[in-house]
PDB file of C-alpha atoms and ligand atoms in Angstrom:
ATOM      1  CA  MET A  16      -0.002  -0.113   0.065  1.00 51.00           C
ATOM      2  CA  ALA A  17       2.632   2.664  -0.951  1.00 46.00           C
ATOM      3  CA  GLY A  18       1.739   5.701   0.881  1.00 51.00           C
ATOM      4  CA  SER A  19      -2.028   5.247   0.311  1.00 66.00           C
ATOM      5  CA  LYS A  20      -5.039   4.584   2.744  1.00 91.00           C
ATOM      6  CA  LYS A  21      -4.682   2.311   5.511  1.00 98.00           C
ATOM      7  CA  ILE A  22      -5.995  -1.350   5.273  1.00 98.00           C
ATOM      8  CA  GLY A  23      -9.186  -1.427   7.598  1.00 98.00           C
ATOM      9  CA  VAL A  24      -9.897  -4.685   9.371  1.00 98.00           C
ATOM     10  CA  LEU A  25     -13.110  -5.347  11.504  1.00 98.00           C
ATOM     11  CA  PHE A  26     -13.877  -8.107  13.686  1.00 99.00           C
ATOM     12  CA  VAL A  27     -17.506  -8.910  14.461  1.00 99.00           C
ATOM     13  CA  CYS A  28     -19.510 -11.074  16.857  1.00 98.00           C
ATOM     14  CA  LEU A  29     -22.687 -10.710  18.660  1.00 98.00           C
ATOM     15  CA  GLY A  30     -22.202  -8.981  21.841  1.00 98.00           C
ATOM     16  CA  ASN A  31     -18.666  -7.467  21.076  1.00 98.00           C
ATOM     17  CA  ILE A  32     -17.620  -8.266  24.572  1.00 98.00           C
ATOM     18  CA  CYS A  33     -16.186 -11.884  24.247  1.00 98.00           C
ATOM     19  CA  ARG A  34     -14.713 -13.143  20.871  1.00 98.00           C
ATOM     20  CA  SER A  35     -14.458  -9.908  18.425  1.00 98.00           C
ATOM     21  CA  PRO A  36     -12.682  -7.912  21.123  1.00 98.00           C
ATOM     22  CA  LEU A  37     -10.233 -10.750  21.498  1.00 98.00           C
ATOM     23  CA  ALA A  38      -9.842 -10.974  17.917  1.00 98.00           C
ATOM     24  CA  GLU A  39      -9.091  -7.295  17.563  1.00 98.00           C
ATOM     25  CA  GLY A  40      -6.449  -7.625  20.394  1.00 98.00           C
ATOM     26  CA  VAL A  41      -4.636 -10.424  18.791  1.00 98.00           C
ATOM     27  CA  PHE A  42      -4.561  -9.032  15.469  1.00 98.00           C
ATOM     28  CA  ARG A  43      -3.232  -5.748  16.757  1.00 98.00           C
ATOM     29  CA  HIS A  44      -0.517  -7.483  18.732  1.00 98.00           C
ATOM     30  CA  LEU A  45       0.402  -9.542  15.620  1.00 98.00           C
ATOM     31  CA  VAL A  46       0.626  -6.233  13.482  1.00 98.00           C
ATOM     32  CA  ILE A  47       2.718  -4.401  16.072  1.00 98.00           C
ATOM     33  CA  ALA A  48       4.982  -7.279  16.136  1.00 97.00           C
ATOM     34  CA  GLU A  49       5.599  -6.969  12.440  1.00 97.00           C
ATOM     35  CA  GLY A  50       5.971  -3.094  12.804  1.00 97.00           C
ATOM     36  CA  LEU A  51       3.157  -2.323  10.582  1.00 98.00           C
ATOM     37  CA  GLU A  52       0.613  -0.695  12.837  1.00 97.00           C
ATOM     38  CA  LYS A  53       0.664   2.459  11.043  1.00 98.00           C
ATOM     39  CA  HIS A  54      -0.717   0.763   7.720  1.00 98.00           C
ATOM     40  CA  PHE A  55      -3.733  -0.708   9.612  1.00 98.00           C
ATOM     41  CA  LEU A  56      -7.062   0.581  10.963  1.00 98.00           C
ATOM     42  CA  ILE A  57      -8.223  -2.332  13.222  1.00 98.00           C
ATOM     43  CA  ASP A  58     -11.475  -2.219  15.057  1.00 98.00           C
ATOM     44  CA  SER A  59     -14.354  -4.527  16.301  1.00 99.00           C
ATOM     45  CA  VAL A  60     -18.123  -4.458  16.767  1.00 98.00           C
ATOM     46  CA  GLY A  61     -21.188  -6.576  17.818  1.00 98.00           C
ATOM     47  CA  THR A  62     -24.214  -6.913  15.563  1.00 98.00           C
ATOM     48  CA  SER A  63     -26.353  -6.285  18.543  1.00 98.00           C
ATOM     49  CA  SER A  64     -26.526  -3.399  20.953  1.00 98.00           C
ATOM     50  CA  TRP A  65     -27.124  -5.256  23.995  1.00 98.00           C
ATOM     51  CA  HIS A  66     -23.354  -4.338  25.760  1.00 98.00           C
ATOM     52  CA  VAL A  67     -22.592  -1.075  24.040  1.00 98.00           C
ATOM     53  CA  GLY A  68     -20.127   1.087  26.108  1.00 98.00           C
ATOM     54  CA  GLU A  69     -19.078  -1.937  27.996  1.00 98.00           C
ATOM     55  CA  PRO A  70     -15.542  -3.270  28.483  1.00 98.00           C
ATOM     56  CA  PRO A  71     -14.606  -6.879  27.177  1.00 98.00           C
ATOM     57  CA  ASP A  72     -15.717  -9.606  29.499  1.00 98.00           C
ATOM     58  CA  GLU A  73     -13.129 -10.198  32.357  1.00 97.00           C
ATOM     59  CA  ARG A  74     -12.619 -13.869  31.188  1.00 96.00           C
ATOM     60  CA  GLY A  75     -11.256 -12.738  27.805  1.00 97.00           C
ATOM     61  CA  ARG A  76      -9.230  -9.883  29.293  1.00 97.00           C
ATOM     62  CA  GLU A  77      -7.671 -12.251  31.624  1.00 96.00           C
ATOM     63  CA  ALA A  78      -7.015 -14.754  28.591  1.00 96.00           C
ATOM     64  CA  GLY A  79      -5.448 -11.648  26.552  1.00 97.00           C
ATOM     65  CA  LEU A  80      -3.133 -10.788  29.418  1.00 97.00           C
ATOM     66  CA  ILE A  81      -1.877 -14.141  29.670  1.00 96.00           C
ATOM     67  CA  ALA A  82      -1.223 -14.396  26.027  1.00 96.00           C
ATOM     68  CA  GLY A  83       0.606 -10.981  26.155  1.00 97.00           C
ATOM     69  CA  PHE A  84      -1.711  -8.145  25.518  1.00 98.00           C
ATOM     70  CA  ASP A  85      -4.394  -6.006  26.961  1.00 98.00           C
ATOM     71  CA  ILE A  86      -7.839  -5.347  25.713  1.00 98.00           C
ATOM     72  CA  GLY A  87      -9.133  -3.698  28.941  1.00 98.00           C
ATOM     73  CA  GLY A  88      -9.605  -0.177  27.235  1.00 98.00           C
ATOM     74  CA  GLN A  89     -11.712  -1.261  24.422  1.00 98.00           C
ATOM     75  CA  ARG A  90     -15.390  -0.708  24.493  1.00 98.00           C
ATOM     76  CA  ALA A  91     -18.304  -2.324  22.763  1.00 98.00           C
ATOM     77  CA  ARG A  92     -20.217  -0.708  20.090  1.00 98.00           C
ATOM     78  CA  LYS A  93     -22.657  -1.651  17.337  1.00 98.00           C
ATOM     79  CA  ILE A  94     -22.036  -2.228  13.829  1.00 98.00           C
ATOM     80  CA  THR A  95     -23.089   0.936  11.714  1.00 98.00           C
ATOM     81  CA  ASN A  96     -23.529   1.531   7.910  1.00 97.00           C
ATOM     82  CA  LYS A  97     -20.503   3.710   8.023  1.00 97.00           C
ATOM     83  CA  ASP A  98     -18.322   0.633   8.789  1.00 98.00           C
ATOM     84  CA  PHE A  99     -19.088  -1.197   5.680  1.00 98.00           C
ATOM     85  CA  GLU A 100     -17.422   1.615   3.691  1.00 97.00           C
ATOM     86  CA  LYS A 101     -14.640   2.118   6.056  1.00 97.00           C
ATOM     87  CA  PHE A 102     -13.307  -1.266   6.467  1.00 98.00           C
ATOM     88  CA  HIS A 103     -11.916  -3.456   3.789  1.00 98.00           C
ATOM     89  CA  TYR A 104     -12.222  -6.938   5.617  1.00 98.00           C
ATOM     90  CA  ILE A 105     -15.205  -7.770   7.983  1.00 98.00           C
ATOM     91  CA  LEU A 106     -14.261 -10.917   9.578  1.00 98.00           C
ATOM     92  CA  ALA A 107     -17.234 -12.794  11.485  1.00 98.00           C
ATOM     93  CA  MET A 108     -17.086 -15.286  14.355  1.00 98.00           C
ATOM     94  CA  ASP A 109     -19.954 -17.361  13.299  1.00 98.00           C
ATOM     95  CA  GLN A 110     -22.743 -18.282  10.878  1.00 98.00           C
ATOM     96  CA  THR A 111     -25.236 -16.023  12.713  1.00 98.00           C
ATOM     97  CA  ASN A 112     -22.844 -13.092  12.519  1.00 98.00           C
ATOM     98  CA  ILE A 113     -22.634 -13.572   8.997  1.00 98.00           C
ATOM     99  CA  ARG A 114     -26.292 -13.730   8.353  1.00 98.00           C
ATOM    100  CA  ASN A 115     -26.764 -10.732  10.390  1.00 98.00           C
ATOM    101  CA  LEU A 116     -24.088  -8.948   8.357  1.00 98.00           C
ATOM    102  CA  ARG A 117     -25.436 -10.033   5.034  1.00 98.00           C
ATOM    103  CA  GLN A 118     -28.787  -8.746   5.707  1.00 97.00           C
ATOM    104  CA  ARG A 119     -27.731  -5.138   6.282  1.00 95.00           C
ATOM    105  CA  VAL A 120     -24.486  -4.809   4.152  1.00 95.00           C
ATOM    106  CA  PRO A 121     -25.223  -2.923   0.663  1.00 95.00           C
ATOM    107  CA  GLU A 122     -24.456  -5.038  -2.516  1.00 96.00           C
ATOM    108  CA  GLU A 123     -21.141  -3.540  -3.398  1.00 97.00           C
ATOM    109  CA  HIS A 124     -19.613  -4.411   0.144  1.00 97.00           C
ATOM    110  CA  GLN A 125     -21.022  -7.931   0.375  1.00 97.00           C
ATOM    111  CA  ASN A 126     -17.597  -9.463  -0.828  1.00 98.00           C
ATOM    112  CA  LYS A 127     -15.759  -7.840   2.301  1.00 98.00           C
ATOM    113  CA  ILE A 128     -17.522 -10.539   4.555  1.00 98.00           C
ATOM    114  CA  ASP A 129     -15.979 -13.614   5.575  1.00 98.00           C
ATOM    115  CA  PHE A 130     -15.286 -15.938   8.546  1.00 98.00           C
ATOM    116  CA  LEU A 131     -11.933 -15.155  10.387  1.00 98.00           C
ATOM    117  CA  LEU A 132     -11.562 -18.853  10.617  1.00 98.00           C
ATOM    118  CA  ASN A 133     -11.433 -19.234   6.549  1.00 98.00           C
ATOM    119  CA  HIS A 134      -7.802 -17.783   7.330  1.00 98.00           C
ATOM    120  CA  SER A 135      -6.708 -20.656   9.374  1.00 97.00           C
ATOM    121  CA  ALA A 136      -5.914 -24.200   8.275  1.00 93.00           C
ATOM    122  CA  SER A 137      -7.954 -25.710  11.331  1.00 89.00           C
ATOM    123  CA  GLY A 138     -10.993 -26.851   9.166  1.00 93.00           C
ATOM    124  CA  ILE A 139     -13.242 -25.283  11.919  1.00 96.00           C
ATOM    125  CA  GLN A 140     -15.349 -22.306  10.549  1.00 97.00           C
ATOM    126  CA  GLU A 141     -16.837 -21.049  13.702  1.00 98.00           C
ATOM    127  CA  VAL A 142     -15.589 -19.589  16.803  1.00 97.00           C
ATOM    128  CA  PRO A 143     -17.697 -20.914  19.468  1.00 96.00           C
ATOM    129  CA  ASP A 144     -19.827 -18.405  21.647  1.00 96.00           C
ATOM    130  CA  PRO A 145     -18.102 -18.420  25.117  1.00 96.00           C
ATOM    131  CA  TYR A 146     -20.466 -16.295  26.932  1.00 95.00           C
ATOM    132  CA  TYR A 147     -22.307 -19.073  28.949  1.00 93.00           C
ATOM    133  CA  GLY A 148     -19.106 -21.008  30.148  1.00 84.00           C
ATOM    134  CA  GLY A 149     -16.066 -20.953  32.013  1.00 80.00           C
ATOM    135  CA  VAL A 150     -12.428 -19.876  31.295  1.00 78.00           C
ATOM    136  CA  ASP A 151     -12.073 -22.876  29.441  1.00 85.00           C
ATOM    137  CA  GLY A 152     -14.097 -21.493  26.662  1.00 92.00           C
ATOM    138  CA  PHE A 153     -12.208 -18.248  26.385  1.00 96.00           C
ATOM    139  CA  GLN A 154      -8.984 -20.199  26.267  1.00 94.00           C
ATOM    140  CA  ASN A 155     -10.449 -22.302  23.408  1.00 95.00           C
ATOM    141  CA  CYS A 156     -11.552 -19.102  21.583  1.00 97.00           C
ATOM    142  CA  LEU A 157      -8.453 -17.322  21.944  1.00 97.00           C
ATOM    143  CA  ALA A 158      -6.740 -20.237  20.453  1.00 97.00           C
ATOM    144  CA  LEU A 159      -9.001 -20.462  17.472  1.00 98.00           C
ATOM    145  CA  ILE A 160      -8.798 -16.635  16.913  1.00 98.00           C
ATOM    146  CA  THR A 161      -4.952 -16.393  17.176  1.00 98.00           C
ATOM    147  CA  GLU A 162      -4.888 -19.033  14.108  1.00 98.00           C
ATOM    148  CA  GLY A 163      -7.428 -17.246  12.352  1.00 98.00           C
ATOM    149  CA  ALA A 164      -5.659 -13.853  12.953  1.00 98.00           C
ATOM    150  CA  GLU A 165      -2.243 -15.199  11.874  1.00 98.00           C
ATOM    151  CA  GLY A 166      -3.513 -16.585   8.647  1.00 98.00           C
ATOM    152  CA  LEU A 167      -5.163 -13.339   8.057  1.00 98.00           C
ATOM    153  CA  LEU A 168      -2.158 -11.319   8.512  1.00 98.00           C
ATOM    154  CA  GLU A 169       0.061 -13.786   6.341  1.00 97.00           C
ATOM    155  CA  THR A 170      -2.480 -13.171   3.643  1.00 97.00           C
ATOM    156  CA  LEU A 171      -2.441  -9.494   3.781  1.00 98.00           C
ATOM    157  CA  MET A 172       1.325  -9.122   4.129  1.00 98.00           C
ATOM    158  CA  VAL A 173       1.689 -11.507   0.888  1.00 97.00           C
ATOM    159  CA  LYS A 174      -1.048  -9.191  -0.768  1.00 97.00           C
ATOM    160  CA  TYR A 175       0.071  -5.548   0.407  1.00 97.00           C
ATOM    161  CA  PHE A 176       3.677  -5.960   2.003  1.00 97.00           C
ATOM    162  CA  PRO A 177       5.325  -8.676  -0.104  1.00 95.00           C
ATOM    163  CA  ASP A 178       8.930  -7.492   0.606  1.00 94.00           C
ATOM    164  CA  HIS A 179       8.411  -6.614   4.034  1.00 88.00           C
ATOM    165  CA  ARG A 180      10.897  -7.666   6.800  1.00 78.00           C
ATOM    166  CA  PRO A 181       9.978  -7.046  10.720  1.00 72.00           C
TER     167      PRO A 181
HETATM  168  P1  LIG B 213     -19.698 -12.435  21.951  1.00 86.00           P
HETATM  169  O1  LIG B 213     -20.478 -13.233  23.220  1.00 86.00           O
HETATM  170  O2  LIG B 213     -20.664 -12.088  20.951  1.00 86.00           O
HETATM  171  O3  LIG B 213     -18.468 -13.247  21.658  1.00 86.00           O
HETATM  172  O4  LIG B 213     -19.360 -11.148  22.515  1.00 86.00           O
HETATM  173  C1  LIG B 213     -21.552 -12.830  23.823  1.00 86.00           C
HETATM  174  C2  LIG B 213     -21.697 -11.766  24.384  1.00 86.00           C
HETATM  175  C3  LIG B 213     -23.076 -11.597  25.020  1.00 86.00           C
HETATM  176  C4  LIG B 213     -24.151 -12.264  24.937  1.00 86.00           C
HETATM  177  C5  LIG B 213     -24.190 -13.334  23.828  1.00 86.00           C
HETATM  178  C6  LIG B 213     -22.709 -13.751  23.329  1.00 86.00           C
HETATM  179  N1  LIG B 213     -25.266 -12.240  25.566  1.00 86.00           N
HETATM  180  O5  LIG B 213     -26.260 -12.753  25.285  1.00 86.00           O
HETATM  181  O6  LIG B 213     -25.579 -10.929  26.135  1.00 86.00           O
END
């Protein structure tokens, strides 16, 4: 992206307090490790307004801290129509998120929507909702999300920064 616009990457789940805030945190952590943060616009949203303004779930924040990044400053928000224009990659956690997004995204932006885990080689497509469960659920989520985020960054680096060395 020679001197042009930032690459917009938006992670989406239902409440924006469990899975997508972790995806935002992991992906940002990976991008910073590559020294590429100035080239990216990274955010996360929910398809619902249920938890707008709330910080990420404590269990997810804890999982992030153990993995070396802090998502405690993030706050939940609901997706807006502007997000479909602003972001180039809109990565959902599960099939319900995809259905909700497809219902409201304008035709010209439909191709931005994908499962995050389509970027991992795990063969698993959905990040399960960890809201009604214990800490284990968040560890499992983080492992899946990390695989997806690593695969996504690899794809984007090949496409936009083929000669990059960290
Ligand atoms: P998230 O998880 O979509 O990963 O943030 C959920 C958060 C809240 C609820 C469901 C899932 N809820 O039912 O309030």
